[in-house]
């Protein structure tokens, strides 16, 4: 049973396109996160939702828009993709919002050409 | 100054040796400290967490926390080639209570 799943696993697209990444967790957790990991392996938080409510909104371009239809899902939509958006995007979840143990999805490898 | 700092390595140790991985953090109010292991091309997986000063042992792994020095470390005893990975230190519960800051990771190579 997959705890945190993401689709797609790989995404290759052209500059300027709009794309979405989906994340689902079946752990019954209240909090979900999006992280970006760049080529230097630095993992940086982008957004966090707790029970469908946005609680962390880091300084990311407003081309990135998260959406949480329910507490088991957190999707990431990216408009007007740029070369610098190429990275691995990880979804994660935790029991609650007080920064305890997080469980990561397998990652989505995005390559913008 | 980054919130969490780690030496990027690589740290090379022979099989059977003790590997020592270190991490410092800037927010003195941080309350939770984690070590994640990440194999190449895979997602981070939690190895250990520690909340109180001192040592915490789990099998071959020992996490050490010194809040006064803002320092957390991970010791891996009897290192195995399968321990070769990047180890990420993460710190949470500080001035921005909900946030979780990761270091850039230390790459560990265990040579047979």
XYZ file of C-alpha atoms in Angstrom:
225
model
C 0.000 0.000 0.000
C 1.451 3.323 -1.071
C 1.330 5.883 1.734
C 2.058 9.042 -0.259
C 1.727 8.849 -4.024
C 2.450 11.378 -6.735
C 1.640 11.543 -10.412
C 3.265 11.808 -12.788
C 6.649 10.391 -11.818
C 8.358 12.096 -14.742
C 7.309 15.213 -16.588
C 9.136 16.632 -19.608
C 7.641 19.748 -21.107
C 8.403 22.890 -23.055
C 8.947 26.340 -21.618
C 5.746 28.323 -21.335
C 3.480 25.325 -20.833
C 1.159 24.809 -17.866
C 1.336 21.550 -15.948
C -0.059 19.939 -12.802
C 1.330 17.432 -10.333
C -1.017 15.450 -8.123
C -0.427 14.065 -4.643
C -2.510 11.758 -2.492
C -1.911 10.291 0.954
C -3.804 7.409 2.546
C -2.304 7.816 6.018
C -5.155 9.870 7.398
C -2.791 12.778 8.005
C -4.039 16.333 8.411
C -1.074 18.157 6.887
C 0.493 17.986 3.450
C 3.490 19.731 1.930
C 5.179 20.497 -1.355
C 8.968 20.635 -1.498
C 11.328 21.448 -4.343
C 14.705 19.717 -4.541
C 17.175 21.345 -6.878
C 20.192 19.851 -8.619
C 22.323 20.457 -5.523
C 19.951 18.294 -3.488
C 18.736 21.248 -1.433
C 15.192 20.464 -0.278
C 13.103 23.572 0.210
C 9.537 23.857 1.413
C 7.095 25.613 -0.914
C 3.629 25.173 0.574
C 1.833 23.422 3.374
C -1.849 22.745 3.937
C -3.506 21.671 7.140
C -7.025 20.304 6.731
C -7.337 22.030 3.346
C -6.163 25.357 4.748
C -2.942 26.976 3.514
C -0.561 27.444 6.459
C 2.819 27.858 4.775
C 3.294 29.863 1.619
C 6.973 30.377 0.965
C 8.416 32.930 -1.374
C 7.744 31.136 -4.623
C 6.611 32.697 -7.915
C 2.858 33.070 -8.131
C 3.031 30.863 -11.218
C 2.889 28.053 -8.641
C -0.562 27.468 -7.202
C -1.396 24.686 -4.778
C -4.890 23.289 -4.398
C -6.208 20.977 -1.717
C -9.671 19.601 -2.567
C -9.647 17.539 0.636
C -7.110 16.717 3.310
C -5.927 13.597 1.478
C -5.002 15.462 -1.697
C -2.675 18.334 -2.480
C -2.075 19.255 -6.091
C 0.430 21.698 -7.548
C -0.295 23.649 -10.705
C 2.500 25.509 -12.469
C 1.800 28.138 -15.109
C 4.193 29.383 -17.782
C 6.943 26.927 -16.961
C 10.508 28.213 -16.992
C 13.854 26.441 -17.338
C 14.607 27.127 -13.676
C 11.556 25.163 -12.620
C 13.361 21.947 -13.547
C 13.767 20.015 -10.302
C 12.322 17.144 -8.340
C 9.102 18.046 -6.554
C 8.258 16.042 -3.451
C 4.936 15.845 -1.737
C 4.933 14.935 1.959
C 2.428 14.516 4.737
C 2.474 14.576 8.523
C -0.016 13.693 11.237
C -0.505 17.351 12.130
C 0.975 20.770 11.533
C 3.505 20.975 14.339
C 6.428 19.901 12.184
C 6.677 16.330 13.382
C 7.606 13.321 11.284
C 6.951 13.739 7.589
C 6.443 10.996 5.042
C 7.554 11.708 1.501
C 6.129 10.673 -1.817
C 8.359 9.249 -4.564
C 8.882 12.600 -6.225
C 8.042 14.064 -9.624
C 11.020 14.764 -11.838
C 10.212 17.843 -13.893
C 12.366 18.808 -16.847
C 11.575 22.016 -18.702
C 13.132 22.274 -22.156
C 22.996 32.360 6.908
C 21.132 29.171 6.080
C 18.769 27.787 8.682
C 20.414 24.364 8.625
C 24.011 23.734 7.606
C 25.683 20.470 6.712
C 29.016 19.587 5.186
C 28.207 18.339 1.688
C 30.964 15.721 1.750
C 31.480 13.205 0.403
C 32.382 11.506 3.639
C 34.161 8.239 2.936
C 34.493 5.550 5.592
C 35.547 1.896 5.363
C 32.993 -0.824 5.980
C 32.622 -1.529 9.681
C 33.761 1.921 10.775
C 31.722 4.604 12.552
C 30.388 7.349 10.317
C 29.772 10.705 11.996
C 27.473 13.214 10.320
C 27.048 16.719 11.662
C 24.503 19.497 11.394
C 24.140 22.979 12.857
C 21.029 25.142 12.919
C 20.397 28.833 13.393
C 17.026 29.057 15.160
C 17.650 28.618 18.872
C 13.955 27.987 19.444
C 13.901 24.861 17.281
C 12.267 21.931 18.979
C 12.375 18.917 16.690
C 15.321 17.422 14.858
C 15.327 14.736 12.233
C 17.709 12.710 10.125
C 16.547 11.513 6.729
C 18.378 9.212 4.360
C 18.033 9.703 0.620
C 19.338 7.211 -1.899
C 20.108 8.534 -5.357
C 16.913 9.039 -7.320
C 14.706 8.192 -4.345
C 12.696 10.156 -1.817
C 13.910 11.007 1.680
C 13.078 8.438 4.342
C 13.118 9.113 8.054
C 15.868 7.407 10.051
C 15.615 9.079 13.423
C 14.143 11.992 15.282
C 15.223 13.576 18.546
C 13.569 16.254 20.646
C 15.629 16.374 23.861
C 19.261 17.097 24.593
C 21.486 14.046 24.749
C 21.717 10.815 22.828
C 19.058 8.627 21.292
C 19.951 5.194 20.003
C 18.124 3.029 17.492
C 20.007 -0.037 16.323
C 23.211 1.067 14.613
C 22.121 4.695 14.614
C 22.634 7.256 17.381
C 21.351 10.816 17.184
C 22.975 13.395 19.428
C 21.476 16.786 20.223
C 23.108 19.759 21.909
C 20.687 22.674 21.935
C 23.147 25.015 23.670
C 25.559 24.579 20.767
C 22.733 24.305 18.215
C 24.259 21.110 16.978
C 22.833 17.731 16.052
C 24.725 14.718 14.825
C 24.134 11.199 13.572
C 26.496 8.324 14.268
C 26.288 5.159 12.219
C 28.100 2.251 13.808
C 29.371 -0.740 11.829
C 28.816 1.144 8.567
C 27.697 -0.971 5.630
C 27.937 -0.265 1.891
C 24.125 -0.113 1.917
C 24.408 2.951 4.160
C 25.919 4.860 1.232
C 23.446 7.673 0.594
C 22.884 11.355 1.231
C 21.853 12.143 4.802
C 19.601 15.145 5.296
C 19.300 16.951 8.600
C 15.944 18.641 9.212
C 14.899 21.027 11.937
C 11.434 22.185 12.862
C 9.236 23.918 15.391
C 11.229 27.104 15.719
C 10.212 30.720 15.242
C 7.962 29.617 12.407
C 6.389 26.755 14.244
C 4.984 24.932 11.256
C 8.122 25.030 9.169
C 10.578 22.325 8.534
C 14.052 23.337 7.294
C 16.364 20.881 5.598
C 20.104 21.022 5.227
C 21.602 20.341 1.825
C 22.735 16.897 2.934
C 25.990 15.032 3.454
C 26.899 12.334 0.987
C 28.241 9.229 2.704
C 30.287 6.581 0.888
C 30.965 3.342 2.723
C 33.724 1.418 0.985
C 33.750 -2.394 1.123
